[in-house]
Amino acid sequence: DTAVSQTPKYLVTQMGNDKSIKCEQNLGHDTMYWYKQDSKKFLKIMFSYNNKELIINETVPNRFSPKSPDKAHLNLHINSLELGDSAVYFCASSQGEGAGEKLFFGSGTQLSVL
Amino acid sequence: QKEVEQNSGPLSVPEGAIASLNCTYSDRGSQSFFWYRQYSGKSPELIMSIYSNGDKEDGRFTAQLNKASQYVSLLIRDSQPSDSATYLCAVIPSSASKIIFGSGTRLSIRP
């Protein structure tokens, strides 16, 4: 029983393409997140949604657009991919909205832009 | 100055010894502190949280917090090869409602 699942696990694509990463959680959590982990292992928050509403939107290029059709899903669409977008993207969820809530991470999507 | 700093390692510790991982943070008003473990190619998982000065023990793990020195550490007693992973320190600063992660310390337990 996967708690937070994201697909695909690997994504290799050319510069300029548009791609999406999907995320679903079956924990009944209210808040979902997208994190980016670069090659130096820094894990930085990109977005968070609470009950389908955007609550955190970090300084992320407009090419990145999250979409939450319901509180169990948070997808990430990326337009016009650039080399610098190559990283591992983690979806996560937590029970409440507070930053101190325990985060449950998906297995990650390794994005490689060629 | 980075908000959360950790030595990237690798830190090599013999099996059975105590592994000591350190983290400093810049925001003196920070109130919540966490340690996440991340195995290679896997996602981070929470192993400890600490909110007040002093020690907090959970099995072989002890988190230590010193707010005056803006320092939080993680001790792992009786280190096992399965403890080999990257350990991410995370802090909630007073200025933000989000978690700030350090870049992690890679720990290697040698048999």
PDB file of C-alpha atoms in Angstrom:
ATOM      1  CA  ASP A   1       0.000   0.000   0.000  1.00  0.00           C
ATOM      2  CA  THR A   2       1.873   3.044  -1.261  1.00  0.00           C
ATOM      3  CA  ALA A   3       1.147   6.126   0.833  1.00  0.00           C
ATOM      4  CA  VAL A   4       2.434   8.804  -1.540  1.00  0.00           C
ATOM      5  CA  SER A   5       2.925   7.684  -5.111  1.00  0.00           C
ATOM      6  CA  GLN A   6       4.323   9.712  -7.955  1.00  0.00           C
ATOM      7  CA  THR A   7       4.862   8.900 -11.610  1.00  0.00           C
ATOM      8  CA  PRO A   8       6.978   8.597 -13.572  1.00  0.00           C
ATOM      9  CA  LYS A   9      10.037   7.545 -11.580  1.00  0.00           C
ATOM     10  CA  TYR A  10      12.375   8.589 -14.372  1.00  0.00           C
ATOM     11  CA  LEU A  11      11.809  11.243 -17.008  1.00  0.00           C
ATOM     12  CA  VAL A  12      14.344  11.939 -19.754  1.00  0.00           C
ATOM     13  CA  THR A  13      13.437  14.633 -22.225  1.00  0.00           C
ATOM     14  CA  GLN A  14      14.790  17.285 -24.549  1.00  0.00           C
ATOM     15  CA  MET A  15      15.097  20.977 -23.807  1.00  0.00           C
ATOM     16  CA  GLY A  16      11.994  22.919 -24.737  1.00  0.00           C
ATOM     17  CA  ASN A  17       9.568  20.056 -24.151  1.00  0.00           C
ATOM     18  CA  ASP A  18       6.580  20.162 -21.790  1.00  0.00           C
ATOM     19  CA  LYS A  19       6.182  17.400 -19.217  1.00  0.00           C
ATOM     20  CA  SER A  20       4.005  16.489 -16.243  1.00  0.00           C
ATOM     21  CA  ILE A  21       4.600  14.588 -13.023  1.00  0.00           C
ATOM     22  CA  LYS A  22       1.641  13.110 -11.180  1.00  0.00           C
ATOM     23  CA  CYS A  23       1.255  12.602  -7.449  1.00  0.00           C
ATOM     24  CA  GLU A  24      -1.396  10.896  -5.354  1.00  0.00           C
ATOM     25  CA  GLN A  25      -1.642  10.227  -1.616  1.00  0.00           C
ATOM     26  CA  ASN A  26      -3.969   7.769   0.089  1.00  0.00           C
ATOM     27  CA  LEU A  27      -3.242   8.931   3.649  1.00  0.00           C
ATOM     28  CA  GLY A  28      -6.191  11.296   3.869  1.00  0.00           C
ATOM     29  CA  HIS A  29      -3.793  14.196   4.410  1.00  0.00           C
ATOM     30  CA  ASP A  30      -4.892  17.783   3.889  1.00  0.00           C
ATOM     31  CA  THR A  31      -1.641  19.255   2.601  1.00  0.00           C
ATOM     32  CA  MET A  32       0.524  18.285  -0.352  1.00  0.00           C
ATOM     33  CA  TYR A  33       3.849  19.638  -1.527  1.00  0.00           C
ATOM     34  CA  TRP A  34       6.352  19.641  -4.334  1.00  0.00           C
ATOM     35  CA  TYR A  35      10.039  19.695  -3.444  1.00  0.00           C
ATOM     36  CA  LYS A  36      13.074  19.896  -5.714  1.00  0.00           C
ATOM     37  CA  GLN A  37      16.349  18.197  -4.746  1.00  0.00           C
ATOM     38  CA  ASP A  38      19.368  19.295  -6.744  1.00  0.00           C
ATOM     39  CA  SER A  39      22.623  17.436  -7.326  1.00  0.00           C
ATOM     40  CA  LYS A  40      24.047  18.823  -4.076  1.00  0.00           C
ATOM     41  CA  LYS A  41      21.141  17.268  -2.177  1.00  0.00           C
ATOM     42  CA  PHE A  42      19.511  20.567  -1.219  1.00  0.00           C
ATOM     43  CA  LEU A  43      15.808  19.916  -0.781  1.00  0.00           C
ATOM     44  CA  LYS A  44      13.787  23.050  -1.496  1.00  0.00           C
ATOM     45  CA  ILE A  45      10.055  23.543  -1.328  1.00  0.00           C
ATOM     46  CA  MET A  46       8.387  24.706  -4.525  1.00  0.00           C
ATOM     47  CA  PHE A  47       4.661  24.653  -3.759  1.00  0.00           C
ATOM     48  CA  SER A  48       2.225  23.512  -1.125  1.00  0.00           C
ATOM     49  CA  TYR A  49      -1.524  23.042  -1.330  1.00  0.00           C
ATOM     50  CA  ASN A  50      -3.996  22.660   1.491  1.00  0.00           C
ATOM     51  CA  ASN A  51      -7.346  21.182   0.501  1.00  0.00           C
ATOM     52  CA  LYS A  52      -6.745  22.116  -3.134  1.00  0.00           C
ATOM     53  CA  GLU A  53      -5.777  25.702  -2.285  1.00  0.00           C
ATOM     54  CA  LEU A  54      -2.310  27.062  -2.968  1.00  0.00           C
ATOM     55  CA  ILE A  55      -0.657  28.176   0.277  1.00  0.00           C
ATOM     56  CA  ILE A  56       3.048  28.306  -0.554  1.00  0.00           C
ATOM     57  CA  ASN A  57       4.425  29.400  -3.891  1.00  0.00           C
ATOM     58  CA  GLU A  58       8.174  29.843  -3.713  1.00  0.00           C
ATOM     59  CA  THR A  59      10.230  31.775  -6.213  1.00  0.00           C
ATOM     60  CA  VAL A  60       9.760  29.271  -8.977  1.00  0.00           C
ATOM     61  CA  PRO A  61       9.690  30.124 -12.714  1.00  0.00           C
ATOM     62  CA  ASN A  62       6.225  30.489 -14.200  1.00  0.00           C
ATOM     63  CA  ARG A  63       7.052  27.498 -16.371  1.00  0.00           C
ATOM     64  CA  PHE A  64       6.179  25.368 -13.357  1.00  0.00           C
ATOM     65  CA  SER A  65       2.467  25.063 -12.713  1.00  0.00           C
ATOM     66  CA  PRO A  66       0.959  22.854 -10.031  1.00  0.00           C
ATOM     67  CA  LYS A  67      -2.590  21.591 -10.265  1.00  0.00           C
ATOM     68  CA  SER A  68      -4.628  20.018  -7.482  1.00  0.00           C
ATOM     69  CA  PRO A  69      -7.905  18.524  -8.763  1.00  0.00           C
ATOM     70  CA  ASP A  70      -8.705  17.248  -5.265  1.00  0.00           C
ATOM     71  CA  LYS A  71      -6.900  17.023  -1.952  1.00  0.00           C
ATOM     72  CA  ALA A  72      -5.472  13.595  -2.757  1.00  0.00           C
ATOM     73  CA  HIS A  73      -3.757  14.700  -5.960  1.00  0.00           C
ATOM     74  CA  LEU A  74      -1.142  17.308  -6.786  1.00  0.00           C
ATOM     75  CA  ASN A  75       0.351  17.282 -10.239  1.00  0.00           C
ATOM     76  CA  LEU A  76       3.244  19.343 -11.556  1.00  0.00           C
ATOM     77  CA  HIS A  77       3.394  20.564 -15.125  1.00  0.00           C
ATOM     78  CA  ILE A  78       6.595  22.029 -16.522  1.00  0.00           C
ATOM     79  CA  ASN A  79       6.662  24.017 -19.759  1.00  0.00           C
ATOM     80  CA  SER A  80       9.679  24.696 -21.964  1.00  0.00           C
ATOM     81  CA  LEU A  81      12.066  22.522 -19.990  1.00  0.00           C
ATOM     82  CA  GLU A  82      15.594  23.834 -19.440  1.00  0.00           C
ATOM     83  CA  LEU A  83      18.852  22.087 -18.588  1.00  0.00           C
ATOM     84  CA  GLY A  84      18.745  23.585 -15.092  1.00  0.00           C
ATOM     85  CA  ASP A  85      15.453  21.845 -14.387  1.00  0.00           C
ATOM     86  CA  SER A  86      17.306  18.533 -14.126  1.00  0.00           C
ATOM     87  CA  ALA A  87      16.845  17.339 -10.537  1.00  0.00           C
ATOM     88  CA  VAL A  88      14.843  14.913  -8.440  1.00  0.00           C
ATOM     89  CA  TYR A  89      11.322  16.138  -7.736  1.00  0.00           C
ATOM     90  CA  PHE A  90       9.597  14.841  -4.624  1.00  0.00           C
ATOM     91  CA  CYS A  91       5.931  15.018  -3.858  1.00  0.00           C
ATOM     92  CA  ALA A  92       5.039  14.970  -0.159  1.00  0.00           C
ATOM     93  CA  SER A  93       2.016  15.197   2.074  1.00  0.00           C
ATOM     94  CA  SER A  94       1.266  16.039   5.696  1.00  0.00           C
ATOM     95  CA  GLN A  95      -1.777  15.801   7.932  1.00  0.00           C
ATOM     96  CA  GLY A  96      -2.168  19.462   8.755  1.00  0.00           C
ATOM     97  CA  GLU A  97      -1.175  22.756   7.256  1.00  0.00           C
ATOM     98  CA  GLY A  98       1.494  23.630   9.789  1.00  0.00           C
ATOM     99  CA  ALA A  99       5.112  23.508   8.772  1.00  0.00           C
ATOM    100  CA  GLY A 100       5.894  21.296  11.747  1.00  0.00           C
ATOM    101  CA  GLU A 101       3.804  18.419  10.503  1.00  0.00           C
ATOM    102  CA  LYS A 102       5.629  15.224   9.602  1.00  0.00           C
ATOM    103  CA  LEU A 103       6.242  15.001   5.873  1.00  0.00           C
ATOM    104  CA  PHE A 104       5.595  11.777   3.974  1.00  0.00           C
ATOM    105  CA  PHE A 105       7.525  11.750   0.707  1.00  0.00           C
ATOM    106  CA  GLY A 106       6.882   9.973  -2.551  1.00  0.00           C
ATOM    107  CA  SER A 107       9.694   7.982  -4.142  1.00  0.00           C
ATOM    108  CA  GLY A 108      10.788  10.874  -6.350  1.00  0.00           C
ATOM    109  CA  THR A 109      10.941  11.585 -10.066  1.00  0.00           C
ATOM    110  CA  GLN A 110      14.406  11.928 -11.543  1.00  0.00           C
ATOM    111  CA  LEU A 111      14.119  14.464 -14.354  1.00  0.00           C
ATOM    112  CA  SER A 112      16.953  14.678 -16.870  1.00  0.00           C
ATOM    113  CA  VAL A 113      16.789  17.425 -19.477  1.00  0.00           C
ATOM    114  CA  LEU A 114      19.142  16.887 -22.406  1.00  0.00           C
TER     115      LEU A 114
ATOM    116  CA  GLN B   1      25.298  32.424   5.421  1.00  0.00           C
ATOM    117  CA  LYS B   2      23.124  29.415   4.649  1.00  0.00           C
ATOM    118  CA  GLU B   3      20.023  29.053   6.793  1.00  0.00           C
ATOM    119  CA  VAL B   4      20.843  25.461   7.712  1.00  0.00           C
ATOM    120  CA  GLU B   5      24.402  24.177   7.437  1.00  0.00           C
ATOM    121  CA  GLN B   6      25.758  20.663   7.614  1.00  0.00           C
ATOM    122  CA  ASN B   7      29.092  19.122   6.792  1.00  0.00           C
ATOM    123  CA  SER B   8      28.528  17.132   3.614  1.00  0.00           C
ATOM    124  CA  GLY B   9      30.860  14.324   4.673  1.00  0.00           C
ATOM    125  CA  PRO B  10      31.279  11.518   4.037  1.00  0.00           C
ATOM    126  CA  LEU B  11      31.520  10.673   7.711  1.00  0.00           C
ATOM    127  CA  SER B  12      32.968   7.210   8.151  1.00  0.00           C
ATOM    128  CA  VAL B  13      32.278   5.435  11.443  1.00  0.00           C
ATOM    129  CA  PRO B  14      33.141   1.844  12.434  1.00  0.00           C
ATOM    130  CA  GLU B  15      30.257  -0.511  13.132  1.00  0.00           C
ATOM    131  CA  GLY B  16      29.222  -0.426  16.772  1.00  0.00           C
ATOM    132  CA  ALA B  17      30.597   3.066  17.395  1.00  0.00           C
ATOM    133  CA  ILE B  18      28.684   6.297  17.991  1.00  0.00           C
ATOM    134  CA  ALA B  19      28.020   8.436  14.922  1.00  0.00           C
ATOM    135  CA  SER B  20      27.685  12.158  15.617  1.00  0.00           C
ATOM    136  CA  LEU B  21      26.032  14.401  13.038  1.00  0.00           C
ATOM    137  CA  ASN B  22      25.967  18.152  13.450  1.00  0.00           C
ATOM    138  CA  CYS B  23      23.873  21.010  12.128  1.00  0.00           C
ATOM    139  CA  THR B  24      23.881  24.766  12.683  1.00  0.00           C
ATOM    140  CA  TYR B  25      21.165  27.237  11.794  1.00  0.00           C
ATOM    141  CA  SER B  26      21.130  30.970  11.302  1.00  0.00           C
ATOM    142  CA  ASP B  27      17.723  32.073  12.643  1.00  0.00           C
ATOM    143  CA  ARG B  28      17.969  32.417  16.414  1.00  0.00           C
ATOM    144  CA  GLY B  29      14.172  32.386  16.723  1.00  0.00           C
ATOM    145  CA  SER B  30      13.771  28.937  15.173  1.00  0.00           C
ATOM    146  CA  GLN B  31      11.563  26.665  17.251  1.00  0.00           C
ATOM    147  CA  SER B  32      11.303  23.310  15.514  1.00  0.00           C
ATOM    148  CA  PHE B  33      14.059  20.973  14.397  1.00  0.00           C
ATOM    149  CA  PHE B  34      14.023  17.682  12.546  1.00  0.00           C
ATOM    150  CA  TRP B  35      16.310  14.944  11.305  1.00  0.00           C
ATOM    151  CA  TYR B  36      15.393  13.101   8.116  1.00  0.00           C
ATOM    152  CA  ARG B  37      17.244  10.038   6.813  1.00  0.00           C
ATOM    153  CA  GLN B  38      17.596   9.497   3.068  1.00  0.00           C
ATOM    154  CA  TYR B  39      18.982   6.285   1.637  1.00  0.00           C
ATOM    155  CA  SER B  40      20.655   6.551  -1.759  1.00  0.00           C
ATOM    156  CA  GLY B  41      18.042   6.788  -4.493  1.00  0.00           C
ATOM    157  CA  LYS B  42      15.194   6.889  -1.975  1.00  0.00           C
ATOM    158  CA  SER B  43      13.015   9.539  -0.400  1.00  0.00           C
ATOM    159  CA  PRO B  44      13.650  11.247   2.955  1.00  0.00           C
ATOM    160  CA  GLU B  45      11.938   9.870   6.053  1.00  0.00           C
ATOM    161  CA  LEU B  46      11.558  11.574   9.418  1.00  0.00           C
ATOM    162  CA  ILE B  47      13.493   9.925  12.224  1.00  0.00           C
ATOM    163  CA  MET B  48      13.579  12.571  14.981  1.00  0.00           C
ATOM    164  CA  SER B  49      12.031  15.890  15.912  1.00  0.00           C
ATOM    165  CA  ILE B  50      13.055  18.153  18.791  1.00  0.00           C
ATOM    166  CA  TYR B  51      11.594  21.404  20.032  1.00  0.00           C
ATOM    167  CA  SER B  52      13.259  22.273  23.362  1.00  0.00           C
ATOM    168  CA  ASN B  53      16.818  22.516  24.612  1.00  0.00           C
ATOM    169  CA  GLY B  54      18.427  19.311  25.751  1.00  0.00           C
ATOM    170  CA  ASP B  55      18.387  15.717  24.634  1.00  0.00           C
ATOM    171  CA  LYS B  56      15.626  13.589  23.185  1.00  0.00           C
ATOM    172  CA  GLU B  57      16.180   9.859  22.902  1.00  0.00           C
ATOM    173  CA  ASP B  58      14.423   7.329  20.678  1.00  0.00           C
ATOM    174  CA  GLY B  59      16.012   3.905  20.595  1.00  0.00           C
ATOM    175  CA  ARG B  60      19.568   4.197  19.304  1.00  0.00           C
ATOM    176  CA  PHE B  61      18.979   7.799  18.222  1.00  0.00           C
ATOM    177  CA  THR B  62      19.462  10.907  20.371  1.00  0.00           C
ATOM    178  CA  ALA B  63      18.767  14.419  19.150  1.00  0.00           C
ATOM    179  CA  GLN B  64      20.457  17.268  20.990  1.00  0.00           C
ATOM    180  CA  LEU B  65      19.417  20.914  20.774  1.00  0.00           C
ATOM    181  CA  ASN B  66      21.297  23.970  21.992  1.00  0.00           C
ATOM    182  CA  LYS B  67      19.392  27.096  20.998  1.00  0.00           C
ATOM    183  CA  ALA B  68      21.959  29.459  22.526  1.00  0.00           C
ATOM    184  CA  SER B  69      24.607  28.053  20.202  1.00  0.00           C
ATOM    185  CA  GLN B  70      22.103  27.516  17.365  1.00  0.00           C
ATOM    186  CA  TYR B  71      23.216  23.944  17.107  1.00  0.00           C
ATOM    187  CA  VAL B  72      21.366  20.667  16.736  1.00  0.00           C
ATOM    188  CA  SER B  73      22.956  17.250  16.553  1.00  0.00           C
ATOM    189  CA  LEU B  74      22.013  13.625  16.049  1.00  0.00           C
ATOM    190  CA  LEU B  75      23.817  10.787  17.797  1.00  0.00           C
ATOM    191  CA  ILE B  76      23.459   7.228  16.598  1.00  0.00           C
ATOM    192  CA  ARG B  77      24.626   4.627  19.127  1.00  0.00           C
ATOM    193  CA  ASP B  78      25.781   1.136  18.169  1.00  0.00           C
ATOM    194  CA  SER B  79      26.003   2.145  14.515  1.00  0.00           C
ATOM    195  CA  GLN B  80      24.902  -0.478  12.014  1.00  0.00           C
ATOM    196  CA  PRO B  81      25.662  -0.771   8.279  1.00  0.00           C
ATOM    197  CA  SER B  82      21.950  -0.098   7.713  1.00  0.00           C
ATOM    198  CA  ASP B  83      22.495   3.386   9.178  1.00  0.00           C
ATOM    199  CA  SER B  84      24.589   4.305   6.120  1.00  0.00           C
ATOM    200  CA  ALA B  85      22.593   7.080   4.475  1.00  0.00           C
ATOM    201  CA  THR B  86      22.417  10.851   4.076  1.00  0.00           C
ATOM    202  CA  TYR B  87      21.010  12.641   7.124  1.00  0.00           C
ATOM    203  CA  LEU B  88      19.156  15.870   6.460  1.00  0.00           C
ATOM    204  CA  CYS B  89      18.780  18.461   9.183  1.00  0.00           C
ATOM    205  CA  ALA B  90      15.626  20.568   8.860  1.00  0.00           C
ATOM    206  CA  VAL B  91      14.551  23.696  10.701  1.00  0.00           C
ATOM    207  CA  ILE B  92      11.442  25.847  10.825  1.00  0.00           C
ATOM    208  CA  PRO B  93      12.729  29.410  11.157  1.00  0.00           C
ATOM    209  CA  SER B  94      10.750  32.070  12.978  1.00  0.00           C
ATOM    210  CA  SER B  95      10.409  34.067   9.779  1.00  0.00           C
ATOM    211  CA  ALA B  96       8.694  31.420   7.707  1.00  0.00           C
ATOM    212  CA  SER B  97       6.031  28.772   7.857  1.00  0.00           C
ATOM    213  CA  LYS B  98       7.993  26.246   5.860  1.00  0.00           C
ATOM    214  CA  ILE B  99      10.742  23.767   6.612  1.00  0.00           C
ATOM    215  CA  ILE B 100      14.282  24.656   5.536  1.00  0.00           C
ATOM    216  CA  PHE B 101      16.497  21.668   4.828  1.00  0.00           C
ATOM    217  CA  GLY B 102      20.263  21.442   5.045  1.00  0.00           C
ATOM    218  CA  SER B 103      22.196  19.751   2.272  1.00  0.00           C
ATOM    219  CA  GLY B 104      22.736  16.643   4.351  1.00  0.00           C
ATOM    220  CA  THR B 105      25.662  14.675   5.782  1.00  0.00           C
ATOM    221  CA  ARG B 106      26.532  11.389   4.149  1.00  0.00           C
ATOM    222  CA  LEU B 107      27.211   8.742   6.802  1.00  0.00           C
ATOM    223  CA  SER B 108      29.035   5.520   6.035  1.00  0.00           C
ATOM    224  CA  ILE B 109      29.241   2.732   8.624  1.00  0.00           C
ATOM    225  CA  ARG B 110      32.193   0.466   7.893  1.00  0.00           C
ATOM    226  CA  PRO B 111      32.099  -3.186   9.076  1.00  0.00           C
TER     227      PRO B 111
END
